[in-house]
Amino acid sequence: HSYPALSMAQLLELLADRALEQIDPEKKNERREKRCNPKEATPKVSSTPTSESTPTRRPKATSRYIPAAIRAEVWRRDGGKCTFVSPETGKACDSKHGLQYDHKIPIALGGRSDSSNLRILCAQHNAWEAIQKIGHSTMKRYIRDLR
């Protein structure tokens, strides 16, 4: 969603770069220099952005991307189980199946991907929370069972 005009090759390159960055962030610049080395290939230079340009910006502050360190922190904090507590009964779900990271304040409403705004929910409770916060008519486009 961040780069809708990417070709498949550009998307794969971006994903590979991000994966390699997570494995070895120190070598990121070395890989970039190899790829853009003028001896081997001339880098594309354009005064206007085109669909052929490779994106270089970081995810926005409101990005859905959750860094691995934050995911691990939230997982440990929540014990690897659904943290939903029923408002009617006060009973905790505690499911360990179909778990998802949920933004307490949705990205669409200005929420951020930091540990204080994230929690672990099972798929059913994540969908229920989204419907409560964003609405049934909006969420039916994203949740198959609501159609």
Short mmCIF file of N, CA, C and O in Angstrom, two decimals:
data_model
loop_
_atom_site.label_atom_id
_atom_site.label_comp_id
_atom_site.label_asym_id
_atom_site.label_seq_id
_atom_site.Cartn_x
_atom_site.Cartn_y
_atom_site.Cartn_z
N HIS A 1 0.81 -1.19 0.00
CA HIS A 1 0.00 0.00 0.00
C HIS A 1 0.86 1.26 0.00
O HIS A 1 0.42 2.30 -0.46
N SER A 2 2.07 1.18 0.55
CA SER A 2 2.92 2.36 0.62
C SER A 2 3.47 2.75 -0.74
O SER A 2 3.75 3.90 -0.98
N TYR A 3 3.63 1.77 -1.62
CA TYR A 3 4.22 2.02 -2.94
C TYR A 3 3.35 1.36 -4.02
O TYR A 3 3.71 0.34 -4.58
N PRO A 4 2.21 1.93 -4.34
CA PRO A 4 1.28 1.27 -5.26
C PRO A 4 1.77 1.16 -6.70
O PRO A 4 1.27 0.33 -7.45
N ALA A 5 2.76 1.96 -7.12
CA ALA A 5 3.18 1.95 -8.51
C ALA A 5 4.40 1.06 -8.76
O ALA A 5 5.00 1.12 -9.83
N LEU A 6 4.78 0.22 -7.83
CA LEU A 6 5.96 -0.62 -8.00
C LEU A 6 5.70 -1.76 -8.97
O LEU A 6 4.62 -2.35 -8.98
N SER A 7 6.73 -2.08 -9.75
CA SER A 7 6.65 -3.27 -10.58
C SER A 7 6.93 -4.47 -9.67
O SER A 7 7.40 -4.32 -8.53
N MET A 8 6.68 -5.67 -10.16
CA MET A 8 6.92 -6.87 -9.37
C MET A 8 8.40 -6.97 -9.00
O MET A 8 8.75 -7.31 -7.86
N ALA A 9 9.30 -6.66 -9.93
CA ALA A 9 10.73 -6.73 -9.67
C ALA A 9 11.13 -5.74 -8.58
O ALA A 9 11.93 -6.07 -7.69
N GLN A 10 10.59 -4.54 -8.62
CA GLN A 10 10.90 -3.53 -7.61
C GLN A 10 10.38 -3.95 -6.24
O GLN A 10 11.04 -3.76 -5.22
N LEU A 11 9.18 -4.54 -6.22
CA LEU A 11 8.61 -5.01 -4.97
C LEU A 11 9.47 -6.11 -4.37
O LEU A 11 9.77 -6.10 -3.17
N LEU A 12 9.90 -7.08 -5.20
CA LEU A 12 10.74 -8.16 -4.71
C LEU A 12 12.08 -7.62 -4.19
O LEU A 12 12.58 -8.07 -3.16
N GLU A 13 12.65 -6.64 -4.88
CA GLU A 13 13.90 -6.05 -4.44
C GLU A 13 13.72 -5.36 -3.09
O GLU A 13 14.54 -5.49 -2.18
N LEU A 14 12.63 -4.62 -2.95
CA LEU A 14 12.34 -3.93 -1.69
C LEU A 14 12.18 -4.94 -0.55
O LEU A 14 12.73 -4.76 0.53
N LEU A 15 11.43 -6.01 -0.77
CA LEU A 15 11.23 -7.03 0.25
C LEU A 15 12.54 -7.73 0.60
O LEU A 15 12.81 -8.00 1.77
N ALA A 16 13.35 -8.01 -0.41
CA ALA A 16 14.65 -8.64 -0.15
C ALA A 16 15.54 -7.73 0.68
O ALA A 16 16.20 -8.17 1.62
N ASP A 17 15.55 -6.44 0.33
CA ASP A 17 16.35 -5.48 1.09
C ASP A 17 15.90 -5.43 2.55
O ASP A 17 16.72 -5.41 3.46
N ARG A 18 14.61 -5.41 2.78
CA ARG A 18 14.11 -5.35 4.16
C ARG A 18 14.45 -6.61 4.92
O ARG A 18 14.79 -6.56 6.10
N ALA A 19 14.37 -7.76 4.26
CA ALA A 19 14.73 -9.02 4.92
C ALA A 19 16.21 -9.03 5.26
O ALA A 19 16.60 -9.39 6.37
N LEU A 20 17.04 -8.63 4.32
CA LEU A 20 18.47 -8.59 4.57
C LEU A 20 18.82 -7.57 5.65
O LEU A 20 19.74 -7.77 6.45
N GLU A 21 18.09 -6.48 5.68
CA GLU A 21 18.30 -5.44 6.69
C GLU A 21 18.07 -6.00 8.09
O GLU A 21 18.81 -5.71 9.02
N GLN A 22 17.06 -6.84 8.23
CA GLN A 22 16.77 -7.44 9.52
C GLN A 22 17.85 -8.45 9.91
O GLN A 22 18.20 -8.59 11.06
N ILE A 23 18.38 -9.15 8.91
CA ILE A 23 19.42 -10.14 9.18
C ILE A 23 20.74 -9.45 9.52
O ILE A 23 21.40 -9.81 10.47
N ASP A 24 21.13 -8.44 8.72
CA ASP A 24 22.42 -7.79 8.91
C ASP A 24 22.35 -6.32 8.53
O ASP A 24 22.72 -5.94 7.42
N PRO A 25 21.87 -5.45 9.43
CA PRO A 25 21.69 -4.04 9.09
C PRO A 25 22.99 -3.32 8.73
O PRO A 25 22.98 -2.37 7.98
N GLU A 26 24.14 -3.79 9.25
CA GLU A 26 25.40 -3.11 8.97
C GLU A 26 25.79 -3.21 7.50
O GLU A 26 26.49 -2.36 6.98
N LYS A 27 25.36 -4.25 6.82
CA LYS A 27 25.76 -4.45 5.42
C LYS A 27 24.80 -3.78 4.44
O LYS A 27 24.98 -3.88 3.24
N LYS A 28 23.79 -3.07 4.94
CA LYS A 28 22.80 -2.43 4.08
C LYS A 28 23.45 -1.49 3.07
O LYS A 28 23.19 -1.57 1.87
N ASN A 29 24.31 -0.58 3.54
CA ASN A 29 24.95 0.38 2.64
C ASN A 29 25.87 -0.31 1.65
O ASN A 29 25.96 0.09 0.49
N GLU A 30 26.56 -1.37 2.09
CA GLU A 30 27.44 -2.11 1.19
C GLU A 30 26.64 -2.73 0.04
O GLU A 30 27.04 -2.67 -1.12
N ARG A 31 25.49 -3.32 0.35
CA ARG A 31 24.64 -3.91 -0.69
C ARG A 31 24.12 -2.85 -1.64
O ARG A 31 24.08 -3.05 -2.85
N ARG A 32 23.74 -1.69 -1.09
CA ARG A 32 23.24 -0.61 -1.92
C ARG A 32 24.32 -0.12 -2.88
O ARG A 32 24.07 0.13 -4.05
N GLU A 33 25.56 0.02 -2.38
CA GLU A 33 26.67 0.47 -3.23
C GLU A 33 26.96 -0.54 -4.33
O GLU A 33 27.20 -0.15 -5.47
N LYS A 34 26.91 -1.82 -4.02
CA LYS A 34 27.13 -2.84 -5.04
C LYS A 34 26.07 -2.75 -6.13
O LYS A 34 26.36 -2.86 -7.31
N ARG A 35 24.83 -2.57 -5.70
CA ARG A 35 23.72 -2.52 -6.65
C ARG A 35 23.80 -1.28 -7.53
O ARG A 35 23.44 -1.30 -8.70
N CYS A 36 24.25 -0.17 -6.97
CA CYS A 36 24.29 1.10 -7.70
C CYS A 36 25.70 1.49 -8.12
O CYS A 36 25.94 2.65 -8.46
N ASN A 37 26.64 0.55 -8.14
CA ASN A 37 28.02 0.84 -8.52
C ASN A 37 28.06 1.29 -9.97
O ASN A 37 27.65 0.57 -10.87
N PRO A 38 28.60 2.50 -10.25
CA PRO A 38 28.61 3.01 -11.62
C PRO A 38 29.45 2.16 -12.57
O PRO A 38 29.23 2.17 -13.77
N LYS A 39 30.40 1.40 -12.08
CA LYS A 39 31.22 0.56 -12.94
C LYS A 39 30.41 -0.59 -13.53
O LYS A 39 30.62 -0.99 -14.67
N GLU A 40 29.49 -1.11 -12.72
CA GLU A 40 28.71 -2.25 -13.16
C GLU A 40 27.43 -1.85 -13.88
O GLU A 40 27.02 -2.48 -14.83
N ALA A 41 26.79 -0.80 -13.41
CA ALA A 41 25.54 -0.34 -14.03
C ALA A 41 25.33 1.12 -13.68
O ALA A 41 25.69 1.56 -12.60
N THR A 42 24.76 1.86 -14.58
CA THR A 42 24.49 3.26 -14.31
C THR A 42 23.15 3.37 -13.62
O THR A 42 22.15 2.85 -14.11
N PRO A 43 23.11 4.03 -12.46
CA PRO A 43 21.82 4.17 -11.77
C PRO A 43 20.90 5.10 -12.53
O PRO A 43 21.34 6.03 -13.18
N LYS A 44 19.62 4.82 -12.44
CA LYS A 44 18.63 5.66 -13.11
C LYS A 44 18.48 6.96 -12.35
O LYS A 44 18.30 6.96 -11.15
N VAL A 45 18.53 8.07 -13.05
CA VAL A 45 18.36 9.38 -12.43
C VAL A 45 17.21 10.06 -13.16
O VAL A 45 17.22 10.15 -14.37
N SER A 46 16.26 10.50 -12.41
CA SER A 46 15.10 11.13 -13.00
C SER A 46 14.71 12.33 -12.16
O SER A 46 14.75 12.29 -10.95
N SER A 47 14.31 13.41 -12.83
CA SER A 47 13.89 14.59 -12.09
C SER A 47 12.47 14.44 -11.57
O SER A 47 12.07 15.09 -10.62
N THR A 48 11.69 13.57 -12.18
CA THR A 48 10.32 13.33 -11.72
C THR A 48 10.17 11.88 -11.36
O THR A 48 10.73 11.00 -12.02
N PRO A 49 9.43 11.60 -10.30
CA PRO A 49 9.24 10.20 -9.91
C PRO A 49 8.45 9.45 -10.98
O PRO A 49 7.51 9.99 -11.55
N THR A 50 8.84 8.22 -11.23
CA THR A 50 8.12 7.37 -12.17
C THR A 50 7.84 6.05 -11.49
O THR A 50 8.34 5.79 -10.41
N SER A 51 7.10 5.20 -12.16
CA SER A 51 6.82 3.88 -11.59
C SER A 51 8.08 3.03 -11.57
O SER A 51 8.13 2.02 -10.90
N GLU A 52 9.13 3.45 -12.28
CA GLU A 52 10.38 2.70 -12.30
C GLU A 52 11.30 3.09 -11.15
O GLU A 52 12.29 2.45 -10.91
N SER A 53 11.00 4.19 -10.43
CA SER A 53 11.86 4.63 -9.33
C SER A 53 11.74 3.65 -8.17
O SER A 53 10.67 3.17 -7.86
N THR A 54 12.85 3.39 -7.51
CA THR A 54 12.83 2.53 -6.34
C THR A 54 12.63 3.40 -5.12
O THR A 54 13.35 4.38 -4.94
N PRO A 55 11.68 3.10 -4.27
CA PRO A 55 11.42 3.92 -3.10
C PRO A 55 12.58 3.84 -2.11
O PRO A 55 13.19 2.79 -1.94
N THR A 56 12.85 4.96 -1.44
CA THR A 56 13.93 4.97 -0.46
C THR A 56 13.43 5.48 0.89
O THR A 56 14.20 5.55 1.81
N ARG A 57 12.17 5.84 1.01
CA ARG A 57 11.69 6.40 2.26
C ARG A 57 11.33 5.31 3.25
O ARG A 57 11.02 4.18 2.89
N ARG A 58 11.38 5.66 4.51
CA ARG A 58 11.01 4.76 5.59
C ARG A 58 9.48 4.74 5.72
O ARG A 58 8.81 5.64 5.24
N PRO A 59 8.94 3.73 6.39
CA PRO A 59 7.48 3.72 6.59
C PRO A 59 7.04 4.97 7.35
O PRO A 59 7.76 5.50 8.17
N LYS A 60 5.84 5.43 7.05
CA LYS A 60 5.27 6.59 7.73
C LYS A 60 5.07 6.28 9.21
O LYS A 60 5.03 5.13 9.61
N ALA A 61 4.91 7.34 9.98
CA ALA A 61 4.65 7.15 11.41
C ALA A 61 3.36 6.36 11.62
O ALA A 61 3.20 5.69 12.62
N THR A 62 2.44 6.45 10.68
CA THR A 62 1.17 5.73 10.80
C THR A 62 1.19 4.43 10.01
O THR A 62 0.16 3.90 9.69
N SER A 63 2.36 3.91 9.74
CA SER A 63 2.49 2.68 8.98
C SER A 63 1.96 1.49 9.78
O SER A 63 2.02 1.47 11.01
N ARG A 64 1.46 0.49 9.09
CA ARG A 64 1.00 -0.73 9.74
C ARG A 64 2.19 -1.63 10.08
O ARG A 64 2.03 -2.59 10.83
N TYR A 65 3.36 -1.34 9.53
CA TYR A 65 4.55 -2.15 9.78
C TYR A 65 4.91 -2.11 11.27
O TYR A 65 4.96 -1.05 11.88
N ILE A 66 5.14 -3.28 11.83
CA ILE A 66 5.53 -3.38 13.24
C ILE A 66 6.92 -3.99 13.29
O ILE A 66 7.10 -5.15 12.89
N PRO A 67 7.92 -3.24 13.74
CA PRO A 67 9.29 -3.78 13.81
C PRO A 67 9.34 -5.05 14.67
O PRO A 67 8.58 -5.22 15.62
N ALA A 68 10.27 -5.93 14.32
CA ALA A 68 10.40 -7.22 15.00
C ALA A 68 10.61 -7.06 16.51
O ALA A 68 10.04 -7.83 17.30
N ALA A 69 11.40 -6.09 16.92
CA ALA A 69 11.65 -5.89 18.35
C ALA A 69 10.37 -5.54 19.10
O ALA A 69 10.14 -6.02 20.21
N ILE A 70 9.52 -4.73 18.49
CA ILE A 70 8.25 -4.35 19.12
C ILE A 70 7.30 -5.54 19.15
O ILE A 70 6.64 -5.80 20.15
N ARG A 71 7.26 -6.31 18.04
CA ARG A 71 6.42 -7.52 18.03
C ARG A 71 6.83 -8.47 19.15
O ARG A 71 5.97 -9.01 19.87
N ALA A 72 8.15 -8.66 19.31
CA ALA A 72 8.64 -9.56 20.35
C ALA A 72 8.29 -9.04 21.75
O ALA A 72 7.88 -9.82 22.63
N GLU A 73 8.42 -7.74 21.94
CA GLU A 73 8.09 -7.13 23.24
C GLU A 73 6.62 -7.33 23.58
O GLU A 73 6.26 -7.72 24.70
N VAL A 74 5.74 -7.08 22.61
CA VAL A 74 4.29 -7.22 22.82
C VAL A 74 3.94 -8.69 23.07
O VAL A 74 3.14 -9.02 23.95
N TRP A 75 4.58 -9.59 22.31
CA TRP A 75 4.31 -11.03 22.46
C TRP A 75 4.68 -11.48 23.88
O TRP A 75 3.91 -12.18 24.54
N ARG A 76 5.87 -11.06 24.36
CA ARG A 76 6.30 -11.43 25.73
C ARG A 76 5.36 -10.82 26.77
O ARG A 76 4.93 -11.51 27.69
N ARG A 77 5.05 -9.55 26.60
CA ARG A 77 4.18 -8.86 27.56
C ARG A 77 2.82 -9.54 27.67
O ARG A 77 2.28 -9.73 28.75
N ASP A 78 2.25 -9.92 26.49
CA ASP A 78 0.90 -10.50 26.48
C ASP A 78 0.90 -12.02 26.67
O ASP A 78 -0.17 -12.64 26.66
N GLY A 79 2.07 -12.60 26.81
CA GLY A 79 2.15 -14.03 27.09
C GLY A 79 1.78 -14.93 25.93
O GLY A 79 1.43 -16.09 26.14
N GLY A 80 1.81 -14.40 24.70
CA GLY A 80 1.50 -15.22 23.53
C GLY A 80 0.08 -15.74 23.51
O GLY A 80 -0.18 -16.85 23.03
N LYS A 81 -0.86 -14.94 24.01
CA LYS A 81 -2.27 -15.36 24.02
C LYS A 81 -3.16 -14.13 23.84
O LYS A 81 -2.74 -13.00 24.05
N CYS A 82 -4.41 -14.37 23.47
CA CYS A 82 -5.38 -13.29 23.27
C CYS A 82 -5.61 -12.58 24.60
O CYS A 82 -5.83 -13.21 25.63
N THR A 83 -5.56 -11.26 24.55
CA THR A 83 -5.73 -10.47 25.77
C THR A 83 -7.13 -9.87 25.90
O THR A 83 -7.36 -9.06 26.80
N PHE A 84 -8.05 -10.28 25.04
CA PHE A 84 -9.40 -9.73 25.08
C PHE A 84 -10.09 -10.13 26.38
O PHE A 84 -10.02 -11.27 26.82
N VAL A 85 -10.75 -9.14 27.00
CA VAL A 85 -11.55 -9.38 28.20
C VAL A 85 -12.96 -8.90 27.89
O VAL A 85 -13.17 -7.75 27.49
N SER A 86 -13.93 -9.78 28.05
CA SER A 86 -15.32 -9.45 27.75
C SER A 86 -15.81 -8.31 28.63
O SER A 86 -15.69 -8.38 29.85
N PRO A 87 -16.37 -7.25 28.01
CA PRO A 87 -16.89 -6.15 28.82
C PRO A 87 -18.13 -6.55 29.63
O PRO A 87 -18.39 -5.97 30.68
N GLU A 88 -18.86 -7.57 29.17
CA GLU A 88 -20.06 -8.00 29.89
C GLU A 88 -19.74 -8.90 31.07
O GLU A 88 -20.28 -8.75 32.16
N THR A 89 -18.85 -9.89 30.85
CA THR A 89 -18.60 -10.89 31.88
C THR A 89 -17.28 -10.70 32.62
O THR A 89 -17.10 -11.27 33.69
N GLY A 90 -16.37 -9.95 32.03
CA GLY A 90 -15.05 -9.76 32.63
C GLY A 90 -14.14 -10.96 32.44
O GLY A 90 -13.04 -11.03 32.98
N LYS A 91 -14.58 -11.93 31.62
CA LYS A 91 -13.81 -13.15 31.38
C LYS A 91 -12.79 -12.92 30.27
O LYS A 91 -13.10 -12.32 29.23
N ALA A 92 -11.55 -13.40 30.48
CA ALA A 92 -10.49 -13.28 29.49
C ALA A 92 -10.58 -14.42 28.48
O ALA A 92 -10.96 -15.54 28.83
N CYS A 93 -10.23 -14.13 27.23
CA CYS A 93 -10.28 -15.14 26.18
C CYS A 93 -9.13 -16.15 26.34
O CYS A 93 -9.35 -17.34 26.37
N ASP A 94 -7.89 -15.66 26.39
CA ASP A 94 -6.69 -16.49 26.58
C ASP A 94 -6.42 -17.50 25.46
O ASP A 94 -5.61 -18.41 25.63
N SER A 95 -7.07 -17.36 24.29
CA SER A 95 -6.82 -18.27 23.17
C SER A 95 -5.40 -18.12 22.68
O SER A 95 -4.82 -17.04 22.70
N LYS A 96 -4.83 -19.23 22.20
CA LYS A 96 -3.49 -19.20 21.61
C LYS A 96 -3.54 -19.53 20.12
O LYS A 96 -2.53 -19.82 19.52
N HIS A 97 -4.73 -19.49 19.54
CA HIS A 97 -4.92 -19.84 18.13
C HIS A 97 -5.33 -18.62 17.31
O HIS A 97 -6.13 -17.80 17.77
N GLY A 98 -4.81 -18.52 16.10
CA GLY A 98 -5.19 -17.43 15.19
C GLY A 98 -4.87 -16.06 15.75
O GLY A 98 -5.64 -15.13 15.58
N LEU A 99 -3.71 -15.93 16.40
CA LEU A 99 -3.37 -14.67 17.05
C LEU A 99 -2.92 -13.60 16.05
O LEU A 99 -2.28 -13.92 15.05
N GLN A 100 -3.27 -12.37 16.35
CA GLN A 100 -2.93 -11.22 15.51
C GLN A 100 -2.54 -10.05 16.39
O GLN A 100 -2.96 -9.96 17.54
N TYR A 101 -1.73 -9.15 15.81
CA TYR A 101 -1.39 -7.92 16.52
C TYR A 101 -2.50 -6.91 16.23
O TYR A 101 -2.85 -6.68 15.10
N ASP A 102 -3.06 -6.34 17.29
CA ASP A 102 -4.15 -5.38 17.18
C ASP A 102 -3.68 -4.01 17.64
O ASP A 102 -2.99 -3.90 18.65
N HIS A 103 -4.05 -2.98 16.88
CA HIS A 103 -3.80 -1.60 17.29
C HIS A 103 -4.98 -1.15 18.14
O HIS A 103 -6.11 -1.13 17.65
N LYS A 104 -4.75 -0.81 19.40
CA LYS A 104 -5.83 -0.35 20.28
C LYS A 104 -6.51 0.87 19.68
O LYS A 104 -7.73 0.96 19.67
N ILE A 105 -5.71 1.82 19.21
CA ILE A 105 -6.24 2.94 18.42
C ILE A 105 -5.87 2.59 16.98
O ILE A 105 -4.69 2.55 16.64
N PRO A 106 -6.85 2.30 16.13
CA PRO A 106 -6.55 1.86 14.77
C PRO A 106 -5.70 2.88 13.99
O PRO A 106 -5.80 4.09 14.23
N ILE A 107 -4.90 2.37 13.07
CA ILE A 107 -4.09 3.23 12.20
C ILE A 107 -5.00 4.24 11.50
O ILE A 107 -4.66 5.41 11.37
N ALA A 108 -6.16 3.79 11.07
CA ALA A 108 -7.10 4.67 10.35
C ALA A 108 -7.57 5.85 11.21
O ALA A 108 -8.00 6.87 10.69
N LEU A 109 -7.45 5.70 12.53
CA LEU A 109 -7.87 6.78 13.43
C LEU A 109 -6.68 7.47 14.08
O LEU A 109 -6.81 8.14 15.11
N GLY A 110 -5.49 7.28 13.49
CA GLY A 110 -4.29 7.97 13.97
C GLY A 110 -3.43 7.18 14.93
O GLY A 110 -2.48 7.72 15.49
N GLY A 111 -3.73 5.90 15.13
CA GLY A 111 -2.92 5.08 16.03
C GLY A 111 -1.54 4.80 15.45
O GLY A 111 -1.32 4.92 14.25
N ARG A 112 -0.62 4.42 16.32
CA ARG A 112 0.76 4.16 15.90
C ARG A 112 1.12 2.70 16.19
O ARG A 112 0.44 2.03 16.96
N SER A 113 2.20 2.26 15.56
CA SER A 113 2.67 0.88 15.76
C SER A 113 3.76 0.84 16.83
O SER A 113 4.89 0.47 16.57
N ASP A 114 3.41 1.25 18.05
CA ASP A 114 4.35 1.13 19.16
C ASP A 114 3.74 0.22 20.22
O ASP A 114 2.54 -0.05 20.21
N SER A 115 4.56 -0.26 21.13
CA SER A 115 4.10 -1.29 22.07
C SER A 115 2.95 -0.83 22.95
O SER A 115 2.11 -1.64 23.34
N SER A 116 2.87 0.46 23.24
CA SER A 116 1.77 0.93 24.10
C SER A 116 0.42 0.91 23.37
O SER A 116 -0.62 0.91 24.01
N ASN A 117 0.44 0.86 22.04
CA ASN A 117 -0.79 0.85 21.26
C ASN A 117 -1.08 -0.53 20.66
O ASN A 117 -2.02 -0.68 19.90
N LEU A 118 -0.28 -1.53 21.00
CA LEU A 118 -0.46 -2.86 20.41
C LEU A 118 -0.82 -3.87 21.49
O LEU A 118 -0.45 -3.74 22.65
N ARG A 119 -1.53 -4.90 21.06
CA ARG A 119 -1.86 -6.03 21.92
C ARG A 119 -2.10 -7.24 21.04
O ARG A 119 -2.28 -7.11 19.83
N ILE A 120 -2.10 -8.40 21.64
CA ILE A 120 -2.37 -9.65 20.93
C ILE A 120 -3.85 -9.99 21.10
O ILE A 120 -4.36 -10.00 22.22
N LEU A 121 -4.51 -10.26 19.97
CA LEU A 121 -5.90 -10.72 20.00
C LEU A 121 -6.04 -11.90 19.05
O LEU A 121 -5.32 -11.99 18.06
N CYS A 122 -6.97 -12.79 19.33
CA CYS A 122 -7.29 -13.84 18.37
C CYS A 122 -8.04 -13.18 17.20
O CYS A 122 -8.52 -12.04 17.32
N ALA A 123 -8.12 -13.86 16.08
CA ALA A 123 -8.71 -13.28 14.88
C ALA A 123 -10.16 -12.82 15.12
O ALA A 123 -10.57 -11.75 14.65
N GLN A 124 -10.93 -13.60 15.86
CA GLN A 124 -12.33 -13.26 16.10
C GLN A 124 -12.45 -11.98 16.94
O GLN A 124 -13.27 -11.11 16.63
N HIS A 125 -11.65 -11.86 17.97
CA HIS A 125 -11.75 -10.67 18.81
C HIS A 125 -11.13 -9.45 18.13
O HIS A 125 -11.59 -8.32 18.34
N ASN A 126 -10.13 -9.67 17.28
CA ASN A 126 -9.57 -8.56 16.52
C ASN A 126 -10.63 -8.00 15.57
O ASN A 126 -10.82 -6.78 15.47
N ALA A 127 -11.36 -8.89 14.91
CA ALA A 127 -12.43 -8.45 14.01
C ALA A 127 -13.53 -7.74 14.80
O ALA A 127 -14.04 -6.70 14.37
N TRP A 128 -13.91 -8.29 15.95
CA TRP A 128 -14.96 -7.68 16.77
C TRP A 128 -14.55 -6.27 17.19
O TRP A 128 -15.35 -5.34 17.11
N GLU A 129 -13.29 -6.11 17.65
CA GLU A 129 -12.79 -4.79 18.06
C GLU A 129 -12.80 -3.81 16.88
O GLU A 129 -13.17 -2.65 17.04
N ALA A 130 -12.39 -4.27 15.71
CA ALA A 130 -12.38 -3.40 14.53
C ALA A 130 -13.78 -2.93 14.18
O ALA A 130 -13.99 -1.75 13.86
N ILE A 131 -14.75 -3.82 14.27
CA ILE A 131 -16.14 -3.44 13.99
C ILE A 131 -16.63 -2.41 15.01
O ILE A 131 -17.30 -1.44 14.65
N GLN A 132 -16.27 -2.59 16.27
CA GLN A 132 -16.68 -1.64 17.31
C GLN A 132 -16.09 -0.25 17.07
O GLN A 132 -16.74 0.75 17.29
N LYS A 133 -14.83 -0.20 16.62
CA LYS A 133 -14.14 1.08 16.49
C LYS A 133 -14.34 1.74 15.13
O LYS A 133 -14.44 2.96 15.05
N ILE A 134 -14.38 0.95 14.06
CA ILE A 134 -14.43 1.53 12.72
C ILE A 134 -15.80 1.39 12.09
O ILE A 134 -16.18 2.17 11.24
N GLY A 135 -16.54 0.40 12.52
CA GLY A 135 -17.90 0.23 12.02
C GLY A 135 -18.07 -0.96 11.10
O GLY A 135 -17.15 -1.34 10.38
N HIS A 136 -19.26 -1.54 11.15
CA HIS A 136 -19.59 -2.73 10.35
C HIS A 136 -19.49 -2.46 8.87
O HIS A 136 -18.92 -3.25 8.12
N SER A 137 -20.02 -1.33 8.40
CA SER A 137 -20.03 -1.06 6.95
C SER A 137 -18.62 -0.93 6.38
O SER A 137 -18.38 -1.36 5.26
N THR A 138 -17.70 -0.38 7.14
CA THR A 138 -16.32 -0.26 6.67
C THR A 138 -15.62 -1.61 6.73
O THR A 138 -14.94 -2.02 5.78
N MET A 139 -15.79 -2.34 7.81
CA MET A 139 -15.07 -3.59 8.00
C MET A 139 -15.57 -4.72 7.11
O MET A 139 -14.84 -5.65 6.85
N LYS A 140 -16.80 -4.64 6.61
CA LYS A 140 -17.29 -5.74 5.76
C LYS A 140 -16.50 -5.85 4.47
O LYS A 140 -16.48 -6.89 3.85
N ARG A 141 -15.79 -4.79 4.09
CA ARG A 141 -14.92 -4.87 2.92
C ARG A 141 -13.68 -5.71 3.19
O ARG A 141 -13.06 -6.24 2.28
N TYR A 142 -13.30 -5.86 4.46
CA TYR A 142 -12.06 -6.53 4.83
C TYR A 142 -12.26 -7.89 5.47
O TYR A 142 -11.38 -8.71 5.48
N ILE A 143 -13.43 -8.10 6.05
CA ILE A 143 -13.67 -9.35 6.76
C ILE A 143 -14.69 -10.17 5.97
O ILE A 143 -15.86 -9.77 5.84
N ARG A 144 -14.27 -11.28 5.44
CA ARG A 144 -15.06 -12.11 4.54
C ARG A 144 -16.40 -12.52 5.16
O ARG A 144 -17.44 -12.50 4.50
N ASP A 145 -16.42 -12.91 6.42
CA ASP A 145 -17.64 -13.40 7.05
C ASP A 145 -18.71 -12.34 7.24
O ASP A 145 -19.85 -12.66 7.53
N LEU A 146 -18.37 -11.07 7.09
CA LEU A 146 -19.35 -10.00 7.28
C LEU A 146 -20.09 -9.65 5.99
O LEU A 146 -21.04 -8.91 6.02
N ARG A 147 -19.66 -10.15 4.86
CA ARG A 147 -20.26 -9.79 3.57
C ARG A 147 -21.62 -10.36 3.37
O ARG A 147 -22.07 -11.29 3.85
#
